[in-house]
mmCIF file of C-alpha atoms in Angstrom:
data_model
loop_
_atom_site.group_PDB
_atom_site.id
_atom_site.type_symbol
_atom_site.label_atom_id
_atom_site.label_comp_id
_atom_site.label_asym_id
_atom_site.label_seq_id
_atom_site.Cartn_x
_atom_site.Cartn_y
_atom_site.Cartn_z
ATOM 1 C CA UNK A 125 9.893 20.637 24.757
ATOM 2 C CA UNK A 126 10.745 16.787 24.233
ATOM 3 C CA UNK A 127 12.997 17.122 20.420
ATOM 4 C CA UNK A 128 12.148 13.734 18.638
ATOM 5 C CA UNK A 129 13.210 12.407 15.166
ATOM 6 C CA UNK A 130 10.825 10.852 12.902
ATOM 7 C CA UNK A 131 12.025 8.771 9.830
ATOM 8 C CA UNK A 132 9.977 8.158 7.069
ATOM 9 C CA UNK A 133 7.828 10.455 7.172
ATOM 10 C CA UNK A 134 6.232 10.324 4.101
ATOM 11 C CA UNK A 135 4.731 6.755 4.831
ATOM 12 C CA UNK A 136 1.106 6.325 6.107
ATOM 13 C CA UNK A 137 2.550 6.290 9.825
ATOM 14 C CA UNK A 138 4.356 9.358 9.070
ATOM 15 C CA UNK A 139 1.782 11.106 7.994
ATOM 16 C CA UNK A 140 -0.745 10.061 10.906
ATOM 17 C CA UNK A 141 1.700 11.214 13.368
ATOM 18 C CA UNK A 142 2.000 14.570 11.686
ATOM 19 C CA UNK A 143 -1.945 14.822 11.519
ATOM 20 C CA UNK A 144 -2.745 14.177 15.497
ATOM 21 C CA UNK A 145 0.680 16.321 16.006
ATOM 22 C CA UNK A 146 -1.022 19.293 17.670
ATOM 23 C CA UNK A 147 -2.651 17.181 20.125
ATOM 24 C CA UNK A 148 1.079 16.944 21.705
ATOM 25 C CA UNK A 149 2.314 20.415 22.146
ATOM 26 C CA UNK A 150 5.453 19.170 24.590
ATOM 27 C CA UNK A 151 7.029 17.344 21.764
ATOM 28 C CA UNK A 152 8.859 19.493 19.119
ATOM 29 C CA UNK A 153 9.131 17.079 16.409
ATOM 30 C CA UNK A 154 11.623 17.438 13.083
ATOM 31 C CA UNK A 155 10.210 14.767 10.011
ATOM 32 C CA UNK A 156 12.140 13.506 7.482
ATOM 33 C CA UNK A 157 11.330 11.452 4.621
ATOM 34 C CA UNK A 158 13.574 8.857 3.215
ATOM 35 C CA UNK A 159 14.544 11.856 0.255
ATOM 36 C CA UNK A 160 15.770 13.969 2.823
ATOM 37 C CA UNK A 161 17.296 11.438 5.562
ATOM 38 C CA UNK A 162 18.376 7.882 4.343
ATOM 39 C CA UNK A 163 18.726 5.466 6.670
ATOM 40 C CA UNK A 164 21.228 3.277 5.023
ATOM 41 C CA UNK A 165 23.605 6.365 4.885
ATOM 42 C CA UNK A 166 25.350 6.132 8.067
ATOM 43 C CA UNK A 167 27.233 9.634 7.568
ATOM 44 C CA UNK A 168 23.395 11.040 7.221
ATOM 45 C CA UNK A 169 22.330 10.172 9.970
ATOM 46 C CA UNK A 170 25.240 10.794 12.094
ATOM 47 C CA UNK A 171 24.934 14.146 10.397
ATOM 48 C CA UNK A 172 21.173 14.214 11.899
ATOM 49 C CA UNK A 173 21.556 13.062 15.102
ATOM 50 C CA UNK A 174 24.431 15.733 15.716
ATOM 51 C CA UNK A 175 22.528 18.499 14.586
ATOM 52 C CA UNK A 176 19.445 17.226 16.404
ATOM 53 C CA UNK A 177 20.553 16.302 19.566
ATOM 54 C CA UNK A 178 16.955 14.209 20.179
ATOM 55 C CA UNK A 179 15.802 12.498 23.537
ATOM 56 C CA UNK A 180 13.640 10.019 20.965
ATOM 57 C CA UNK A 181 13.911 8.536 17.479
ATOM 58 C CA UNK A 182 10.743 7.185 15.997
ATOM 59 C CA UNK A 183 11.993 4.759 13.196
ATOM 60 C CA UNK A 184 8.879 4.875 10.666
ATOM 61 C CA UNK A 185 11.168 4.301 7.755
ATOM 62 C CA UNK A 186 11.332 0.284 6.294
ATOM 63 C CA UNK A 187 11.077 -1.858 3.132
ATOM 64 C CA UNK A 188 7.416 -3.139 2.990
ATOM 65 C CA UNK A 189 6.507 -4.421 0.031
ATOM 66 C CA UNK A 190 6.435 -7.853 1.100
ATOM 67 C CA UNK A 191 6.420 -9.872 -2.641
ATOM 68 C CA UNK A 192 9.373 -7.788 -3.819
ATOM 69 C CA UNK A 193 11.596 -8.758 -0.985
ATOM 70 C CA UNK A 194 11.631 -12.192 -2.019
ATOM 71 C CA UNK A 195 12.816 -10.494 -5.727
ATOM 72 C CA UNK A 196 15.469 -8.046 -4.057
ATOM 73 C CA UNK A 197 16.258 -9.260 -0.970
ATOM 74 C CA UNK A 198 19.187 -7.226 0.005
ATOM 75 C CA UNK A 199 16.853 -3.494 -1.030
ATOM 76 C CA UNK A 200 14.922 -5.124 2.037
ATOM 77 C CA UNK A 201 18.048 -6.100 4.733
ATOM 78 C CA UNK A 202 19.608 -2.516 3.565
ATOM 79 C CA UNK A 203 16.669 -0.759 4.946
ATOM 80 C CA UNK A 204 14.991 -3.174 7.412
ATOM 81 C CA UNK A 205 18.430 -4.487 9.202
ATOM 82 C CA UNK A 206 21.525 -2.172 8.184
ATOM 83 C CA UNK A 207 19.294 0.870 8.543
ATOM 84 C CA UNK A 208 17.770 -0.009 11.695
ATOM 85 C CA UNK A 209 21.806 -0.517 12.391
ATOM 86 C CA UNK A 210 22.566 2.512 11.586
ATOM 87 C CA UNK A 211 19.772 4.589 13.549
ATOM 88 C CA UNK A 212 20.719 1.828 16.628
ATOM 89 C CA UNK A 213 24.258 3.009 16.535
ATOM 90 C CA UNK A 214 23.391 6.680 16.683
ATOM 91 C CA UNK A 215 20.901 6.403 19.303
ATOM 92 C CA UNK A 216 23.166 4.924 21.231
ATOM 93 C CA UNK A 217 25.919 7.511 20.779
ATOM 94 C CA UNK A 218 23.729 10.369 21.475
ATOM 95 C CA UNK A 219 21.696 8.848 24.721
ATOM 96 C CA UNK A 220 18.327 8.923 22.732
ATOM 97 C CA UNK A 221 15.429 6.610 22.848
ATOM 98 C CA UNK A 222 14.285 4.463 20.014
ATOM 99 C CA UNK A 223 10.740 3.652 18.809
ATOM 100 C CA UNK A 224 10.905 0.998 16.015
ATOM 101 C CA UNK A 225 8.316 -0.104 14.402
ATOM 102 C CA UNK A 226 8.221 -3.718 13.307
ATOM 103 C CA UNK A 227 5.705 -6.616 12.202
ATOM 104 C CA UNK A 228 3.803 -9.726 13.267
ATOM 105 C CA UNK A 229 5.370 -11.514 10.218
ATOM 106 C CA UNK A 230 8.461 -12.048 12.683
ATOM 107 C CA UNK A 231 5.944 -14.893 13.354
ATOM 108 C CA UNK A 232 5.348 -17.977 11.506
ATOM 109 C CA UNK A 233 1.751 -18.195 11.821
ATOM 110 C CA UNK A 234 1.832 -21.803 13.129
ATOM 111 C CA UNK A 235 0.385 -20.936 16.086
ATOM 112 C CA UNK A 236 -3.334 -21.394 17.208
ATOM 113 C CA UNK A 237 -4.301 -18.483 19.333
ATOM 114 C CA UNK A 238 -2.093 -14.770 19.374
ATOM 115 C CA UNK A 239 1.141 -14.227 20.107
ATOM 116 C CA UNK A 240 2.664 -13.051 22.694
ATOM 117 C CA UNK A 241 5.897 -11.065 22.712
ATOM 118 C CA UNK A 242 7.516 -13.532 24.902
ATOM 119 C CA UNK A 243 6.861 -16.045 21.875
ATOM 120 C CA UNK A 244 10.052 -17.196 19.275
ATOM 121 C CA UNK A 245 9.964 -15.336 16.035
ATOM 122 C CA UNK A 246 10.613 -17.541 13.115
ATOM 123 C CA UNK A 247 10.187 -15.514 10.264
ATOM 124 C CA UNK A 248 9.205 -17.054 6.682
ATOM 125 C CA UNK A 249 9.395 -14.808 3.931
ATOM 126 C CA UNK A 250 12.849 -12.280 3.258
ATOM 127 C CA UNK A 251 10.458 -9.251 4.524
ATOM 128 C CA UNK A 252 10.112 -10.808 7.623
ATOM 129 C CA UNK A 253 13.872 -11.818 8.081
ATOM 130 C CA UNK A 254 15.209 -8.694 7.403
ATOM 131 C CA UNK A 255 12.472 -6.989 10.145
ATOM 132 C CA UNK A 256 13.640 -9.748 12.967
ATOM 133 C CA UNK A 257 17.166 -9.023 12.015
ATOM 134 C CA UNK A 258 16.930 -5.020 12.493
ATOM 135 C CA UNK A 259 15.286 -5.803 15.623
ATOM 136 C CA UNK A 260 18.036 -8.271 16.575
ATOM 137 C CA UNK A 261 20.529 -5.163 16.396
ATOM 138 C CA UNK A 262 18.653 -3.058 18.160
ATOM 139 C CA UNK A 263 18.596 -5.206 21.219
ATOM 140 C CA UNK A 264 22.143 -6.108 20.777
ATOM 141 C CA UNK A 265 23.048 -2.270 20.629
ATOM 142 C CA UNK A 266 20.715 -0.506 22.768
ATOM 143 C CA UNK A 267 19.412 -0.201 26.297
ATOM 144 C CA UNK A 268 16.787 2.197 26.050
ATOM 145 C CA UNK A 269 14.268 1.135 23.131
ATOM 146 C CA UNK A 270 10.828 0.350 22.387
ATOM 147 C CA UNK A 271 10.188 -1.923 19.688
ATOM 148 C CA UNK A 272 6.316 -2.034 18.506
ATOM 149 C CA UNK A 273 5.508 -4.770 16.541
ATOM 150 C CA UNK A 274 1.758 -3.949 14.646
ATOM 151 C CA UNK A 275 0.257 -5.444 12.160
ATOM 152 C CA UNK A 276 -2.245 -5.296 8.729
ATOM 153 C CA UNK A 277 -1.104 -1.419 9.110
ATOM 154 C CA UNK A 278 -3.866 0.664 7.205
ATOM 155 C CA UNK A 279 -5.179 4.753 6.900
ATOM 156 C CA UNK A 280 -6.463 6.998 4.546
ATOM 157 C CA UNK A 281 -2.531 7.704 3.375
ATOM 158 C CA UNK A 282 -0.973 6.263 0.071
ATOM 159 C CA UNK A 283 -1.278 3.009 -1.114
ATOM 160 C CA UNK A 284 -2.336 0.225 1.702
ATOM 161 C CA UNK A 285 -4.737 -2.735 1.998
ATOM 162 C CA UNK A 286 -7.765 -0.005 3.116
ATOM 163 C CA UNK A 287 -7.240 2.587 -0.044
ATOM 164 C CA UNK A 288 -6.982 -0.410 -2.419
ATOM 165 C CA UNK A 289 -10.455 -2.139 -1.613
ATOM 166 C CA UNK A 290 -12.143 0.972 -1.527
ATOM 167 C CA UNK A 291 -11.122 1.940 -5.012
ATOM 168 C CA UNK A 292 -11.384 -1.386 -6.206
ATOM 169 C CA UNK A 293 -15.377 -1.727 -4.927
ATOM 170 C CA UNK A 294 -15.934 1.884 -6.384
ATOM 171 C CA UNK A 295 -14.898 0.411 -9.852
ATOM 172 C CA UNK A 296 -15.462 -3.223 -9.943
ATOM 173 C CA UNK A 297 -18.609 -5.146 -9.433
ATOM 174 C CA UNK A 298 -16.755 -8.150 -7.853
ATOM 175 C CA UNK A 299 -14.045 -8.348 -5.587
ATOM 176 C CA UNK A 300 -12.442 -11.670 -5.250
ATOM 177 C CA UNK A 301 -10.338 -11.255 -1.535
ATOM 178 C CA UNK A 302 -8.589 -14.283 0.339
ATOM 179 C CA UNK A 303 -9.584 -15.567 4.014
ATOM 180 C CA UNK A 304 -6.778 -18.141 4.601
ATOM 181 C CA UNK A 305 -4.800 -15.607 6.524
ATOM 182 C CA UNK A 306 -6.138 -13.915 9.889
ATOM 183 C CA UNK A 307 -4.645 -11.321 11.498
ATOM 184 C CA UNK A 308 -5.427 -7.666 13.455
ATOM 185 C CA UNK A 309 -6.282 -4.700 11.015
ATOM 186 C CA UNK A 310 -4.531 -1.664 12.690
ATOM 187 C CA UNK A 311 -5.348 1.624 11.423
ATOM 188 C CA UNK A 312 -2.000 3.812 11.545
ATOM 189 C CA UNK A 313 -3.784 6.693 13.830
ATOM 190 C CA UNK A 314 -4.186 4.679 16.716
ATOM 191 C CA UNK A 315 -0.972 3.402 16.657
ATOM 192 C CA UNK A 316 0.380 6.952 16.252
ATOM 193 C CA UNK A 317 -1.344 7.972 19.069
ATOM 194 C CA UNK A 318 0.176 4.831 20.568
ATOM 195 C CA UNK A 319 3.602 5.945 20.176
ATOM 196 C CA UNK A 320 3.180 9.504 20.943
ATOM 197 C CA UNK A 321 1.639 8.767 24.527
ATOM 198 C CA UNK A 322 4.976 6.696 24.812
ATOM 199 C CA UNK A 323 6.874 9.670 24.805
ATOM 200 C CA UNK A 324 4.615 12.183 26.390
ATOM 201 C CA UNK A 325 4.200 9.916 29.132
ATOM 202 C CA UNK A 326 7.547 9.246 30.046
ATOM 203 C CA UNK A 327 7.061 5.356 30.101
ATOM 204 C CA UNK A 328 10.324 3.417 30.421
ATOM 205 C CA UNK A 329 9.091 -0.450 30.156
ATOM 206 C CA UNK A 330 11.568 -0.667 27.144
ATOM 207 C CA UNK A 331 11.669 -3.720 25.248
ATOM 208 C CA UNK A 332 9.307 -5.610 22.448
ATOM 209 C CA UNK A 333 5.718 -3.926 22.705
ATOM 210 C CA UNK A 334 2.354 -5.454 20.739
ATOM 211 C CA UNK A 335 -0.174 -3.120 19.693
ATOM 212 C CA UNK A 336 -2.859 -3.379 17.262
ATOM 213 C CA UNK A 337 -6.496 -2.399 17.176
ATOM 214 C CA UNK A 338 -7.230 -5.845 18.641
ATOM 215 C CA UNK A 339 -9.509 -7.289 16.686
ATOM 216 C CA UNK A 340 -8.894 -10.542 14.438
ATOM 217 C CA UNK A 341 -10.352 -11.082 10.894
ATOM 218 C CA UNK A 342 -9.077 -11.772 7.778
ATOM 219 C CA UNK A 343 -8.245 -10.223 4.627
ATOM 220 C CA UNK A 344 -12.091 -11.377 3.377
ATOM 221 C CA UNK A 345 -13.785 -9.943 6.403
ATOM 222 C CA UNK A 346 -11.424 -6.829 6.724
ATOM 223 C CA UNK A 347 -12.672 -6.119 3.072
ATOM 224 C CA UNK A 348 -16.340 -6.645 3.768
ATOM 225 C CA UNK A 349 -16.431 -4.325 6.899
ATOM 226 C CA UNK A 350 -14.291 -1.717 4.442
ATOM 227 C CA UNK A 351 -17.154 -2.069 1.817
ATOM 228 C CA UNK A 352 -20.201 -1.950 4.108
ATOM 229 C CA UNK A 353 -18.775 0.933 6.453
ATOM 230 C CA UNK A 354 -18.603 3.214 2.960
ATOM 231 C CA UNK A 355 -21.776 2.133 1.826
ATOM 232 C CA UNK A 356 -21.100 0.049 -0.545
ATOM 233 C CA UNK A 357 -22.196 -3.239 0.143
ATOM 234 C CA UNK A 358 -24.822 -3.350 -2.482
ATOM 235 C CA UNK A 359 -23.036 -2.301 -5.706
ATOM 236 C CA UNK A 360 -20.131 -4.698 -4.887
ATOM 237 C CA UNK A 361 -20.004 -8.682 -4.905
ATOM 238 C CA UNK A 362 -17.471 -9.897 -2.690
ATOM 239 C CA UNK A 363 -16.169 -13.447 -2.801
ATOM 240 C CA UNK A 364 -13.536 -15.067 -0.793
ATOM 241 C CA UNK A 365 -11.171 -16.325 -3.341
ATOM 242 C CA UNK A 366 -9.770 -20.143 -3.836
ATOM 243 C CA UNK A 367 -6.290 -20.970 -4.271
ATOM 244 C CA UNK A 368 -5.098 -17.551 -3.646
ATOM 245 C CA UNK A 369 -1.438 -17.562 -4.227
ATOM 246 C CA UNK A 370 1.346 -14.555 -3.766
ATOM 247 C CA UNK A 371 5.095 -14.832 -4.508
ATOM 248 C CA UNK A 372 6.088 -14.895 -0.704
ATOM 249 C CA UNK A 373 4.703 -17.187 1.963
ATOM 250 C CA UNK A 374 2.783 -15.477 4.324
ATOM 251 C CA UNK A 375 1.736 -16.768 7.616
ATOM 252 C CA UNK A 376 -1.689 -17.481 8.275
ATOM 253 C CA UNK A 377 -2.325 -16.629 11.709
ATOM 254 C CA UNK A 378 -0.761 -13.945 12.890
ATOM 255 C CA UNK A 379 -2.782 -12.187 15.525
ATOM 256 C CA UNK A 380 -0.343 -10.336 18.046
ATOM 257 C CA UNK A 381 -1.877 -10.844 21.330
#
């Protein structure tokens, strides 16, 4: 049996790896939610890691909401950089392997075509700072990692780009959804079933990984195929909405090739 950590389990990754879990009966897996194991609590996790004694950590625990790190900045560096610190430091101390997730919006999105993970992140928003910056410490810290940048990360779990359109057609009889931004919708079971086969498997190309489900759209065309897969493409008017503006910049291409 392979003993791996999960953190934050309770997120929609968490919860996909949990659901394909018996499909994996080498790994003997121990999942903790952000309640029950706190990142940014160093003497936690050296607590964990002790008691544990894991060949891998998978790191599903992060700030995401994206507008409210520009707000609260440091609630997204304490999770998404000191954190990631934190769980880089014990990994290191105990010989186990680290899967971190991370994001395309390490990117700027000034790029025509995909990127590459050879290409310079240049992050523009705090969310995206803070993930280049955890990432930055694991590479600094750690010889043994994976780090799997995904992006447009949906499921049927909690609160997510997916779940919200699908309510939203059920209830309203127009949807008004952007299309300056493209990127690769990734739905959270495939890349659990990335990660897994990462361990099973045994691979040891450590460094930056890309995966997503590989197909570019954006946020207006994501929501149309959401509405017409469920059927409901004829009680819903969707319109692709002018001068759509959030609180943080977001970049507008950022397919991960």
């Amino acid at each position: 049996m392979i003993p791996i950590l999960v953190t934050g389990s309770a997120g929609q990754l968490g919860k996909s790896i949990q659901k394909i879990m018996s499909d994996y009966p080498e790994l003997d897996v121990a999942f903790k939610s952000s309640r029950e194991l706190d990142i940014t609590n160093s003497t936690q996790i050296r607590k964990a890691f002790e008691a544990g004694r894991f060949k891998y950590c998978i790191n599903c625990a992060a700030y995401t909401d994206v507008d409210r790190a520009e707000r609260e900045p440091e609630m997204a560096f304490a999770v998404n950089c000191e954190g990631v610190e934190n769980l880089a430091k014990a990994c290191r101390d105990n010989a186990t392997i680290l899967i971190h997730i991370s994001t395309d919006y390490v990117f700027d999105g000034e790029k025509e075509g995909s990127y590459g993970v050879e290409d310079k992140p240049n992050p523009i928003n705090e969310y995206g700072k803070s993930k280049l910056l955890g990432e930055r410490h694991i590479q600094k810290l750690l010889d043994t990692y994976f780090i799997v940048r995904t992006s447009w990360l949906y499921s049927e779990f909690g609160r997510n780009f997916y779940t919200t359109i699908l309510r939203k057609a059920r209830t309203d009889t127009v949807l008004q959804v952007t299309d300056d931004q493209t990127g690769c919708p990734t739905h959270a079971g495939n890349l659990a079933k990335y990660i897994l086969d990462l361990v099973d498997s045994g691979r040891d190309d450590f460094g930056i990984h890309h995966f997503t489900d590989g197909e570019a759209m954006t946020w207006h065309g994501f929501a149309k195929r959401i509405v017409r897969e469920n059927g409901l493409i004829d009680s819903v008017k969707l319109k692709k909405a002018e001068n759509y503006r959030t609180f943080a910049r977001r970049p507008k291409n950022s397919v991960l090739g």
